[in-house]
mmCIF file with all atom_site columns, C-alpha atoms in Angstrom:
data_model
loop_
_atom_site.group_PDB
_atom_site.id
_atom_site.type_symbol
_atom_site.label_atom_id
_atom_site.label_alt_id
_atom_site.label_comp_id
_atom_site.label_asym_id
_atom_site.label_entity_id
_atom_site.label_seq_id
_atom_site.pdbx_PDB_ins_code
_atom_site.Cartn_x
_atom_site.Cartn_y
_atom_site.Cartn_z
_atom_site.occupancy
_atom_site.B_iso_or_equiv
_atom_site.pdbx_formal_charge
_atom_site.auth_seq_id
_atom_site.auth_comp_id
_atom_site.auth_asym_id
_atom_site.auth_atom_id
_atom_site.pdbx_PDB_model_num
ATOM 1   C CA . MET A 1 1   ? 89.235  11.795 34.586 1.00 0.00 ? 1   MET A CA 1
ATOM 2   C CA . THR A 1 2   ? 87.482  14.401 36.782 1.00 0.00 ? 2   THR A CA 1
ATOM 3   C CA . ARG A 1 3   ? 88.510  17.624 38.431 1.00 0.00 ? 3   ARG A CA 1
ATOM 4   C CA . GLN A 1 4   ? 88.018  16.083 41.851 1.00 0.00 ? 4   GLN A CA 1
ATOM 5   C CA . GLU A 1 5   ? 91.106  13.835 41.185 1.00 0.00 ? 5   GLU A CA 1
ATOM 6   C CA . LEU A 1 6   ? 93.448  16.830 40.988 1.00 0.00 ? 6   LEU A CA 1
ATOM 7   C CA . VAL A 1 7   ? 96.202  16.957 43.570 1.00 0.00 ? 7   VAL A CA 1
ATOM 8   C CA . PRO A 1 8   ? 97.028  20.711 43.779 1.00 0.00 ? 8   PRO A CA 1
ATOM 9   C CA . GLU A 1 9   ? 100.639 20.293 44.961 1.00 0.00 ? 9   GLU A CA 1
ATOM 10  C CA . ARG A 1 10  ? 101.407 18.203 41.818 1.00 0.00 ? 10  ARG A CA 1
ATOM 11  C CA . LEU A 1 11  ? 100.403 21.004 39.523 1.00 0.00 ? 11  LEU A CA 1
ATOM 12  C CA . VAL A 1 12  ? 103.088 23.461 40.638 1.00 0.00 ? 12  VAL A CA 1
ATOM 13  C CA . GLY A 1 13  ? 105.227 24.115 37.591 1.00 0.00 ? 13  GLY A CA 1
ATOM 14  C CA . ALA A 1 14  ? 102.999 22.065 35.335 1.00 0.00 ? 14  ALA A CA 1
ATOM 15  C CA . THR A 1 15  ? 100.787 23.014 32.397 1.00 0.00 ? 15  THR A CA 1
ATOM 16  C CA . VAL A 1 16  ? 97.121  22.027 32.759 1.00 0.00 ? 16  VAL A CA 1
ATOM 17  C CA . VAL A 1 17  ? 94.655  21.717 29.949 1.00 0.00 ? 17  VAL A CA 1
ATOM 18  C CA . VAL A 1 18  ? 91.070  21.930 31.326 1.00 0.00 ? 18  VAL A CA 1
ATOM 19  C CA . LEU A 1 19  ? 88.363  20.243 29.174 1.00 0.00 ? 19  LEU A CA 1
ATOM 20  C CA . ASP A 1 20  ? 84.589  20.862 29.661 1.00 0.00 ? 20  ASP A CA 1
ATOM 21  C CA . VAL A 1 21  ? 83.575  20.067 26.081 1.00 0.00 ? 21  VAL A CA 1
ATOM 22  C CA . PHE A 1 22  ? 79.785  20.552 26.267 1.00 0.00 ? 22  PHE A CA 1
ATOM 23  C CA . MET A 1 23  ? 79.838  23.749 28.276 1.00 0.00 ? 23  MET A CA 1
ATOM 24  C CA . ALA A 1 24  ? 82.673  25.936 29.626 1.00 0.00 ? 24  ALA A CA 1
ATOM 25  C CA . THR A 1 25  ? 85.691  25.481 27.415 1.00 0.00 ? 25  THR A CA 1
ATOM 26  C CA . THR A 1 26  ? 83.823  25.422 24.092 1.00 0.00 ? 26  THR A CA 1
ATOM 27  C CA . THR A 1 27  ? 81.744  28.420 25.052 1.00 0.00 ? 27  THR A CA 1
ATOM 28  C CA . LEU A 1 28  ? 84.740  30.336 26.407 1.00 0.00 ? 28  LEU A CA 1
ATOM 29  C CA . LEU A 1 29  ? 86.571  29.719 23.166 1.00 0.00 ? 29  LEU A CA 1
ATOM 30  C CA . THR A 1 30  ? 83.568  30.972 21.177 1.00 0.00 ? 30  THR A CA 1
ATOM 31  C CA . ILE A 1 31  ? 83.421  34.135 23.337 1.00 0.00 ? 31  ILE A CA 1
ATOM 32  C CA . LEU A 1 32  ? 87.087  34.894 22.662 1.00 0.00 ? 32  LEU A CA 1
ATOM 33  C CA . GLU A 1 33  ? 86.824  34.110 18.954 1.00 0.00 ? 33  GLU A CA 1
ATOM 34  C CA . ASN A 1 34  ? 83.851  36.445 18.594 1.00 0.00 ? 34  ASN A CA 1
ATOM 35  C CA . GLY A 1 35  ? 85.732  39.471 19.914 1.00 0.00 ? 35  GLY A CA 1
ATOM 36  C CA . ALA A 1 36  ? 85.148  39.840 23.635 1.00 0.00 ? 36  ALA A CA 1
ATOM 37  C CA . ARG A 1 37  ? 87.547  42.281 25.223 1.00 0.00 ? 37  ARG A CA 1
ATOM 38  C CA . GLY A 1 38  ? 87.928  40.187 28.363 1.00 0.00 ? 38  GLY A CA 1
ATOM 39  C CA . VAL A 1 39  ? 86.684  36.840 29.608 1.00 0.00 ? 39  VAL A CA 1
ATOM 40  C CA . PHE A 1 40  ? 86.525  36.017 33.250 1.00 0.00 ? 40  PHE A CA 1
ATOM 41  C CA . PRO A 1 41  ? 85.771  32.336 34.135 1.00 0.00 ? 41  PRO A CA 1
ATOM 42  C CA . VAL A 1 42  ? 84.857  32.227 37.778 1.00 0.00 ? 42  VAL A CA 1
ATOM 43  C CA . GLU A 1 43  ? 84.206  29.282 40.077 1.00 0.00 ? 43  GLU A CA 1
ATOM 44  C CA . SER A 1 44  ? 81.079  30.525 41.875 1.00 0.00 ? 44  SER A CA 1
ATOM 45  C CA . LEU A 1 45  ? 78.226  33.021 41.789 1.00 0.00 ? 45  LEU A CA 1
ATOM 46  C CA . GLN A 1 46  ? 79.877  34.806 44.719 1.00 0.00 ? 46  GLN A CA 1
ATOM 47  C CA . GLU A 1 47  ? 83.121  35.252 42.772 1.00 0.00 ? 47  GLU A CA 1
ATOM 48  C CA . ALA A 1 48  ? 81.070  36.422 39.823 1.00 0.00 ? 48  ALA A CA 1
ATOM 49  C CA . ASP A 1 49  ? 79.601  39.175 41.998 1.00 0.00 ? 49  ASP A CA 1
ATOM 50  C CA . ARG A 1 50  ? 83.008  40.200 43.264 1.00 0.00 ? 50  ARG A CA 1
ATOM 51  C CA . VAL A 1 51  ? 84.539  40.411 39.786 1.00 0.00 ? 51  VAL A CA 1
ATOM 52  C CA . LYS A 1 52  ? 81.456  42.317 38.510 1.00 0.00 ? 52  LYS A CA 1
ATOM 53  C CA . GLU A 1 53  ? 82.236  45.100 41.080 1.00 0.00 ? 53  GLU A CA 1
ATOM 54  C CA . GLU A 1 54  ? 85.668  45.595 39.463 1.00 0.00 ? 54  GLU A CA 1
ATOM 55  C CA . LEU A 1 55  ? 84.465  45.974 35.895 1.00 0.00 ? 55  LEU A CA 1
ATOM 56  C CA . ASP A 1 56  ? 82.703  48.660 33.890 1.00 0.00 ? 56  ASP A CA 1
ATOM 57  C CA . ALA A 1 57  ? 78.982  47.740 34.029 1.00 0.00 ? 57  ALA A CA 1
ATOM 58  C CA . SER A 1 58  ? 78.220  49.479 30.708 1.00 0.00 ? 58  SER A CA 1
ATOM 59  C CA . SER A 1 59  ? 80.266  46.836 28.776 1.00 0.00 ? 59  SER A CA 1
ATOM 60  C CA . LEU A 1 60  ? 79.710  43.846 30.917 1.00 0.00 ? 60  LEU A CA 1
ATOM 61  C CA . LEU A 1 61  ? 77.817  40.550 30.238 1.00 0.00 ? 61  LEU A CA 1
ATOM 62  C CA . ARG A 1 62  ? 77.289  37.676 32.686 1.00 0.00 ? 62  ARG A CA 1
ATOM 63  C CA . GLY A 1 63  ? 76.600  34.177 31.457 1.00 0.00 ? 63  GLY A CA 1
ATOM 64  C CA . GLY A 1 64  ? 76.644  30.499 32.394 1.00 0.00 ? 64  GLY A CA 1
ATOM 65  C CA . GLU A 1 65  ? 74.698  27.916 34.213 1.00 0.00 ? 65  GLU A CA 1
ATOM 66  C CA . GLN A 1 66  ? 74.315  26.301 37.634 1.00 0.00 ? 66  GLN A CA 1
ATOM 67  C CA . ASP A 1 67  ? 73.229  22.655 37.822 1.00 0.00 ? 67  ASP A CA 1
ATOM 68  C CA . ALA A 1 68  ? 72.414  22.783 34.090 1.00 0.00 ? 68  ALA A CA 1
ATOM 69  C CA . ALA A 1 69  ? 69.942  25.715 34.531 1.00 0.00 ? 69  ALA A CA 1
ATOM 70  C CA . ARG A 1 70  ? 70.323  29.225 33.279 1.00 0.00 ? 70  ARG A CA 1
ATOM 71  C CA . ILE A 1 71  ? 71.198  31.661 36.077 1.00 0.00 ? 71  ILE A CA 1
ATOM 72  C CA . GLU A 1 72  ? 68.427  34.069 36.992 1.00 0.00 ? 72  GLU A CA 1
ATOM 73  C CA . GLY A 1 73  ? 69.372  37.656 36.291 1.00 0.00 ? 73  GLY A CA 1
ATOM 74  C CA . TYR A 1 74  ? 72.278  36.740 33.958 1.00 0.00 ? 74  TYR A CA 1
ATOM 75  C CA . ASP A 1 75  ? 72.400  37.965 30.355 1.00 0.00 ? 75  ASP A CA 1
ATOM 76  C CA . HIS A 1 76  ? 73.030  34.616 28.715 1.00 0.00 ? 76  HIS A CA 1
ATOM 77  C CA . GLY A 1 77  ? 73.161  30.851 29.432 1.00 0.00 ? 77  GLY A CA 1
ATOM 78  C CA . PRO A 1 78  ? 75.980  28.461 28.816 1.00 0.00 ? 78  PRO A CA 1
ATOM 79  C CA . PHE A 1 79  ? 75.763  27.722 25.084 1.00 0.00 ? 79  PHE A CA 1
ATOM 80  C CA . PRO A 1 80  ? 78.169  28.968 22.374 1.00 0.00 ? 80  PRO A CA 1
ATOM 81  C CA . GLU A 1 81  ? 75.403  30.201 20.087 1.00 0.00 ? 81  GLU A CA 1
ATOM 82  C CA . GLU A 1 82  ? 74.351  32.757 22.705 1.00 0.00 ? 82  GLU A CA 1
ATOM 83  C CA . TYR A 1 83  ? 77.698  34.640 22.220 1.00 0.00 ? 83  TYR A CA 1
ATOM 84  C CA . ALA A 1 84  ? 77.576  35.829 18.642 1.00 0.00 ? 84  ALA A CA 1
ATOM 85  C CA . PRO A 1 85  ? 80.103  38.551 17.527 1.00 0.00 ? 85  PRO A CA 1
ATOM 86  C CA . GLU A 1 86  ? 77.469  41.273 17.680 1.00 0.00 ? 86  GLU A CA 1
ATOM 87  C CA . VAL A 1 87  ? 76.686  40.249 21.361 1.00 0.00 ? 87  VAL A CA 1
ATOM 88  C CA . VAL A 1 88  ? 80.207  40.061 22.764 1.00 0.00 ? 88  VAL A CA 1
ATOM 89  C CA . ARG A 1 89  ? 82.372  42.312 20.640 1.00 0.00 ? 89  ARG A CA 1
ATOM 90  C CA . GLU A 1 90  ? 84.310  44.684 22.940 1.00 0.00 ? 90  GLU A CA 1
ATOM 91  C CA . LYS A 1 91  ? 82.497  43.370 26.012 1.00 0.00 ? 91  LYS A CA 1
ATOM 92  C CA . ASP A 1 92  ? 83.806  41.839 29.251 1.00 0.00 ? 92  ASP A CA 1
ATOM 93  C CA . VAL A 1 93  ? 82.134  38.531 29.959 1.00 0.00 ? 93  VAL A CA 1
ATOM 94  C CA . ILE A 1 94  ? 81.929  36.905 33.351 1.00 0.00 ? 94  ILE A CA 1
ATOM 95  C CA . PHE A 1 95  ? 81.204  33.202 32.926 1.00 0.00 ? 95  PHE A CA 1
ATOM 96  C CA . VAL A 1 96  ? 80.417  30.579 35.535 1.00 0.00 ? 96  VAL A CA 1
ATOM 97  C CA . THR A 1 97  ? 79.456  26.960 35.244 1.00 0.00 ? 97  THR A CA 1
ATOM 98  C CA . THR A 1 98  ? 78.921  24.095 37.657 1.00 0.00 ? 98  THR A CA 1
ATOM 99  C CA . ASN A 1 99  ? 81.930  22.044 36.541 1.00 0.00 ? 99  ASN A CA 1
ATOM 100 C CA . GLY A 1 100 ? 84.074  23.636 33.907 1.00 0.00 ? 100 GLY A CA 1
ATOM 101 C CA . THR A 1 101 ? 84.908  26.999 35.511 1.00 0.00 ? 101 THR A CA 1
ATOM 102 C CA . ARG A 1 102 ? 85.476  25.194 38.814 1.00 0.00 ? 102 ARG A CA 1
ATOM 103 C CA . ALA A 1 103 ? 87.937  22.953 37.160 1.00 0.00 ? 103 ALA A CA 1
ATOM 104 C CA . ILE A 1 104 ? 89.744  26.065 35.873 1.00 0.00 ? 104 ILE A CA 1
ATOM 105 C CA . ALA A 1 105 ? 89.867  27.376 39.396 1.00 0.00 ? 105 ALA A CA 1
ATOM 106 C CA . ASP A 1 106 ? 91.051  24.047 40.771 1.00 0.00 ? 106 ASP A CA 1
ATOM 107 C CA . ALA A 1 107 ? 94.015  24.173 38.340 1.00 0.00 ? 107 ALA A CA 1
ATOM 108 C CA . ALA A 1 108 ? 95.219  27.506 39.761 1.00 0.00 ? 108 ALA A CA 1
ATOM 109 C CA . PRO A 1 109 ? 98.400  26.131 41.285 1.00 0.00 ? 109 PRO A CA 1
ATOM 110 C CA . ALA A 1 110 ? 99.610  25.265 37.733 1.00 0.00 ? 110 ALA A CA 1
ATOM 111 C CA . GLU A 1 111 ? 102.249 27.443 35.988 1.00 0.00 ? 111 GLU A CA 1
ATOM 112 C CA . SER A 1 112 ? 100.065 27.577 32.909 1.00 0.00 ? 112 SER A CA 1
ATOM 113 C CA . ILE A 1 113 ? 96.415  26.824 32.231 1.00 0.00 ? 113 ILE A CA 1
ATOM 114 C CA . LEU A 1 114 ? 94.907  26.131 28.764 1.00 0.00 ? 114 LEU A CA 1
ATOM 115 C CA . LEU A 1 115 ? 91.322  25.640 27.851 1.00 0.00 ? 115 LEU A CA 1
ATOM 116 C CA . GLY A 1 116 ? 90.756  22.663 25.591 1.00 0.00 ? 116 GLY A CA 1
ATOM 117 C CA . CYS A 1 117 ? 87.836  21.511 23.516 1.00 0.00 ? 117 CYS A CA 1
ATOM 118 C CA . LEU A 1 118 ? 87.301  19.470 20.317 1.00 0.00 ? 118 LEU A CA 1
ATOM 119 C CA . ARG A 1 119 ? 87.643  22.547 18.099 1.00 0.00 ? 119 ARG A CA 1
ATOM 120 C CA . ASN A 1 120 ? 90.936  23.840 19.409 1.00 0.00 ? 120 ASN A CA 1
ATOM 121 C CA . ALA A 1 121 ? 92.773  20.547 20.119 1.00 0.00 ? 121 ALA A CA 1
ATOM 122 C CA . PRO A 1 122 ? 95.264  21.096 17.267 1.00 0.00 ? 122 PRO A CA 1
ATOM 123 C CA . ALA A 1 123 ? 96.041  24.627 18.533 1.00 0.00 ? 123 ALA A CA 1
ATOM 124 C CA . VAL A 1 124 ? 96.502  23.324 22.113 1.00 0.00 ? 124 VAL A CA 1
ATOM 125 C CA . VAL A 1 125 ? 98.935  20.673 20.847 1.00 0.00 ? 125 VAL A CA 1
ATOM 126 C CA . ARG A 1 126 ? 100.933 23.224 18.916 1.00 0.00 ? 126 ARG A CA 1
ATOM 127 C CA . HIS A 1 127 ? 101.128 25.382 22.061 1.00 0.00 ? 127 HIS A CA 1
ATOM 128 C CA . LEU A 1 128 ? 102.231 22.428 24.184 1.00 0.00 ? 128 LEU A CA 1
ATOM 129 C CA . GLU A 1 129 ? 104.836 21.379 21.693 1.00 0.00 ? 129 GLU A CA 1
ATOM 130 C CA . ALA A 1 130 ? 106.201 24.971 21.396 1.00 0.00 ? 130 ALA A CA 1
ATOM 131 C CA . SER A 1 131 ? 106.288 25.550 25.144 1.00 0.00 ? 131 SER A CA 1
ATOM 132 C CA . ASN A 1 132 ? 107.700 22.089 25.998 1.00 0.00 ? 132 ASN A CA 1
ATOM 133 C CA . PRO A 1 133 ? 106.561 21.954 29.621 1.00 0.00 ? 133 PRO A CA 1
ATOM 134 C CA . ASP A 1 134 ? 108.046 19.440 32.049 1.00 0.00 ? 134 ASP A CA 1
ATOM 135 C CA . SER A 1 135 ? 104.610 18.013 32.860 1.00 0.00 ? 135 SER A CA 1
ATOM 136 C CA . ILE A 1 136 ? 101.132 18.261 31.386 1.00 0.00 ? 136 ILE A CA 1
ATOM 137 C CA . TYR A 1 137 ? 97.795  17.396 33.026 1.00 0.00 ? 137 TYR A CA 1
ATOM 138 C CA . LEU A 1 138 ? 94.718  16.926 30.861 1.00 0.00 ? 138 LEU A CA 1
ATOM 139 C CA . VAL A 1 139 ? 91.889  17.576 33.291 1.00 0.00 ? 139 VAL A CA 1
ATOM 140 C CA . CYS A 1 140 ? 88.329  16.510 32.419 1.00 0.00 ? 140 CYS A CA 1
ATOM 141 C CA . ALA A 1 141 ? 85.858  18.686 34.322 1.00 0.00 ? 141 ALA A CA 1
ATOM 142 C CA . GLY A 1 142 ? 83.289  15.842 34.483 1.00 0.00 ? 142 GLY A CA 1
ATOM 143 C CA . SER A 1 143 ? 79.823  16.326 35.939 1.00 0.00 ? 143 SER A CA 1
ATOM 144 C CA . ALA A 1 144 ? 78.943  16.175 39.641 1.00 0.00 ? 144 ALA A CA 1
ATOM 145 C CA . GLY A 1 145 ? 82.170  14.306 40.324 1.00 0.00 ? 145 GLY A CA 1
ATOM 146 C CA . ARG A 1 146 ? 81.568  11.757 37.622 1.00 0.00 ? 146 ARG A CA 1
ATOM 147 C CA . PHE A 1 147 ? 83.434  10.860 34.431 1.00 0.00 ? 147 PHE A CA 1
ATOM 148 C CA . THR A 1 148 ? 81.983  12.233 31.207 1.00 0.00 ? 148 THR A CA 1
ATOM 149 C CA . ILE A 1 149 ? 82.797  10.809 27.773 1.00 0.00 ? 149 ILE A CA 1
ATOM 150 C CA . GLU A 1 150 ? 82.708  14.203 26.041 1.00 0.00 ? 150 GLU A CA 1
ATOM 151 C CA . ASP A 1 151 ? 85.459  15.625 28.198 1.00 0.00 ? 151 ASP A CA 1
ATOM 152 C CA . PHE A 1 152 ? 87.529  12.433 27.877 1.00 0.00 ? 152 PHE A CA 1
ATOM 153 C CA . LEU A 1 153 ? 86.984  12.643 24.041 1.00 0.00 ? 153 LEU A CA 1
ATOM 154 C CA . GLY A 1 154 ? 88.444  16.169 24.105 1.00 0.00 ? 154 GLY A CA 1
ATOM 155 C CA . ALA A 1 155 ? 91.479  14.764 26.013 1.00 0.00 ? 155 ALA A CA 1
ATOM 156 C CA . THR A 1 156 ? 91.838  11.886 23.584 1.00 0.00 ? 156 THR A CA 1
ATOM 157 C CA . LYS A 1 157 ? 91.814  14.280 20.673 1.00 0.00 ? 157 LYS A CA 1
ATOM 158 C CA . ILE A 1 158 ? 94.642  16.316 22.198 1.00 0.00 ? 158 ILE A CA 1
ATOM 159 C CA . ILE A 1 159 ? 96.803  13.387 23.247 1.00 0.00 ? 159 ILE A CA 1
ATOM 160 C CA . SER A 1 160 ? 96.300  11.584 19.942 1.00 0.00 ? 160 SER A CA 1
ATOM 161 C CA . HIS A 1 161 ? 97.808  14.576 18.080 1.00 0.00 ? 161 HIS A CA 1
ATOM 162 C CA . MET A 1 162 ? 100.853 14.721 20.393 1.00 0.00 ? 162 MET A CA 1
ATOM 163 C CA . ASP A 1 163 ? 104.201 13.046 19.968 1.00 0.00 ? 163 ASP A CA 1
ATOM 164 C CA . VAL A 1 164 ? 104.155 11.189 23.274 1.00 0.00 ? 164 VAL A CA 1
ATOM 165 C CA . SER A 1 165 ? 107.459 9.391  22.799 1.00 0.00 ? 165 SER A CA 1
ATOM 166 C CA . GLY A 1 166 ? 109.656 10.390 25.730 1.00 0.00 ? 166 GLY A CA 1
ATOM 167 C CA . TRP A 1 167 ? 106.674 11.189 28.012 1.00 0.00 ? 167 TRP A CA 1
ATOM 168 C CA . ARG A 1 168 ? 105.743 9.053  30.952 1.00 0.00 ? 168 ARG A CA 1
ATOM 169 C CA . LEU A 1 169 ? 102.041 8.473  30.517 1.00 0.00 ? 169 LEU A CA 1
ATOM 170 C CA . ASN A 1 170 ? 99.633  7.668  33.332 1.00 0.00 ? 170 ASN A CA 1
ATOM 171 C CA . ASP A 1 171 ? 96.847  4.980  32.998 1.00 0.00 ? 171 ASP A CA 1
ATOM 172 C CA . GLY A 1 172 ? 94.307  7.632  31.833 1.00 0.00 ? 172 GLY A CA 1
ATOM 173 C CA . ALA A 1 173 ? 96.644  8.852  29.022 1.00 0.00 ? 173 ALA A CA 1
ATOM 174 C CA . TRP A 1 174 ? 97.233  5.246  27.860 1.00 0.00 ? 174 TRP A CA 1
ATOM 175 C CA . MET A 1 175 ? 93.432  4.639  27.813 1.00 0.00 ? 175 MET A CA 1
ATOM 176 C CA . ALA A 1 176 ? 92.956  7.875  25.897 1.00 0.00 ? 176 ALA A CA 1
ATOM 177 C CA . LEU A 1 177 ? 95.347  6.884  23.204 1.00 0.00 ? 177 LEU A CA 1
ATOM 178 C CA . ASP A 1 178 ? 93.582  3.498  22.822 1.00 0.00 ? 178 ASP A CA 1
ATOM 179 C CA . PHE A 1 179 ? 90.164  5.215  22.794 1.00 0.00 ? 179 PHE A CA 1
ATOM 180 C CA . ALA A 1 180 ? 91.307  7.725  20.152 1.00 0.00 ? 180 ALA A CA 1
ATOM 181 C CA . GLU A 1 181 ? 92.517  4.902  17.897 1.00 0.00 ? 181 GLU A CA 1
ATOM 182 C CA . SER A 1 182 ? 89.245  2.922  18.265 1.00 0.00 ? 182 SER A CA 1
ATOM 183 C CA . HIS A 1 183 ? 86.890  5.961  17.720 1.00 0.00 ? 183 HIS A CA 1
ATOM 184 C CA . ARG A 1 184 ? 88.935  8.241  15.414 1.00 0.00 ? 184 ARG A CA 1
ATOM 185 C CA . GLU A 1 185 ? 86.375  8.059  12.600 1.00 0.00 ? 185 GLU A CA 1
ATOM 186 C CA . ASP A 1 186 ? 83.189  8.658  14.598 1.00 0.00 ? 186 ASP A CA 1
ATOM 187 C CA . LEU A 1 187 ? 83.574  11.448 17.066 1.00 0.00 ? 187 LEU A CA 1
ATOM 188 C CA . SER A 1 188 ? 79.995  12.681 16.663 1.00 0.00 ? 188 SER A CA 1
ATOM 189 C CA . GLY A 1 189 ? 78.719  9.164  17.115 1.00 0.00 ? 189 GLY A CA 1
ATOM 190 C CA . VAL A 1 190 ? 80.544  8.808  20.372 1.00 0.00 ? 190 VAL A CA 1
ATOM 191 C CA . LEU A 1 191 ? 79.095  12.150 21.553 1.00 0.00 ? 191 LEU A CA 1
ATOM 192 C CA . LYS A 1 192 ? 75.602  11.177 20.533 1.00 0.00 ? 192 LYS A CA 1
ATOM 193 C CA . GLN A 1 193 ? 75.788  7.940  22.466 1.00 0.00 ? 193 GLN A CA 1
ATOM 194 C CA . SER A 1 194 ? 77.055  9.610  25.636 1.00 0.00 ? 194 SER A CA 1
ATOM 195 C CA . ARG A 1 195 ? 74.760  10.359 28.556 1.00 0.00 ? 195 ARG A CA 1
ATOM 196 C CA . ALA A 1 196 ? 75.037  14.128 28.144 1.00 0.00 ? 196 ALA A CA 1
ATOM 197 C CA . GLY A 1 197 ? 74.915  13.822 24.338 1.00 0.00 ? 197 GLY A CA 1
ATOM 198 C CA . ARG A 1 198 ? 71.649  11.979 24.534 1.00 0.00 ? 198 ARG A CA 1
#
């Protein structure tokens, strides 16, 4: 339900899908779709500075947020519309957020890390089915250690498209399946009613 619940030693050999629907994973998907050469999600401003030193400054952009505020001195904020094709094509993008990119870093012990959001849920499911991992963790980034409905909604969309027969589901996965069934017709309504959506 939040990245803080991760137990690193359980992730070894597993596939992790990180979800930060309103910020990191949706924006990172957009950056990739729009032709960036490389994308570097980092967990902190310090790591962003370290990665910056290793890249060609002439084709580098930095973006993201800290505590929901744009980062002073960075090229862009955290929103997908800031990363149009003409902005990111053939660029390297360093991206840092308060929760999402930290969740990606927290998942580092996993064998494979996928980034999930509402838009790419079917593709994530196809990849999971094709790769057939022994265990899958859907990790909601959350906000300041708290549960967020938008990340959970992303997880519900993924799990509701999966064939879960034969899988041992934890309580969160069972709840996600029930939530998906109850709200399948009104995803935007759920998002608008959520704390972050409001």
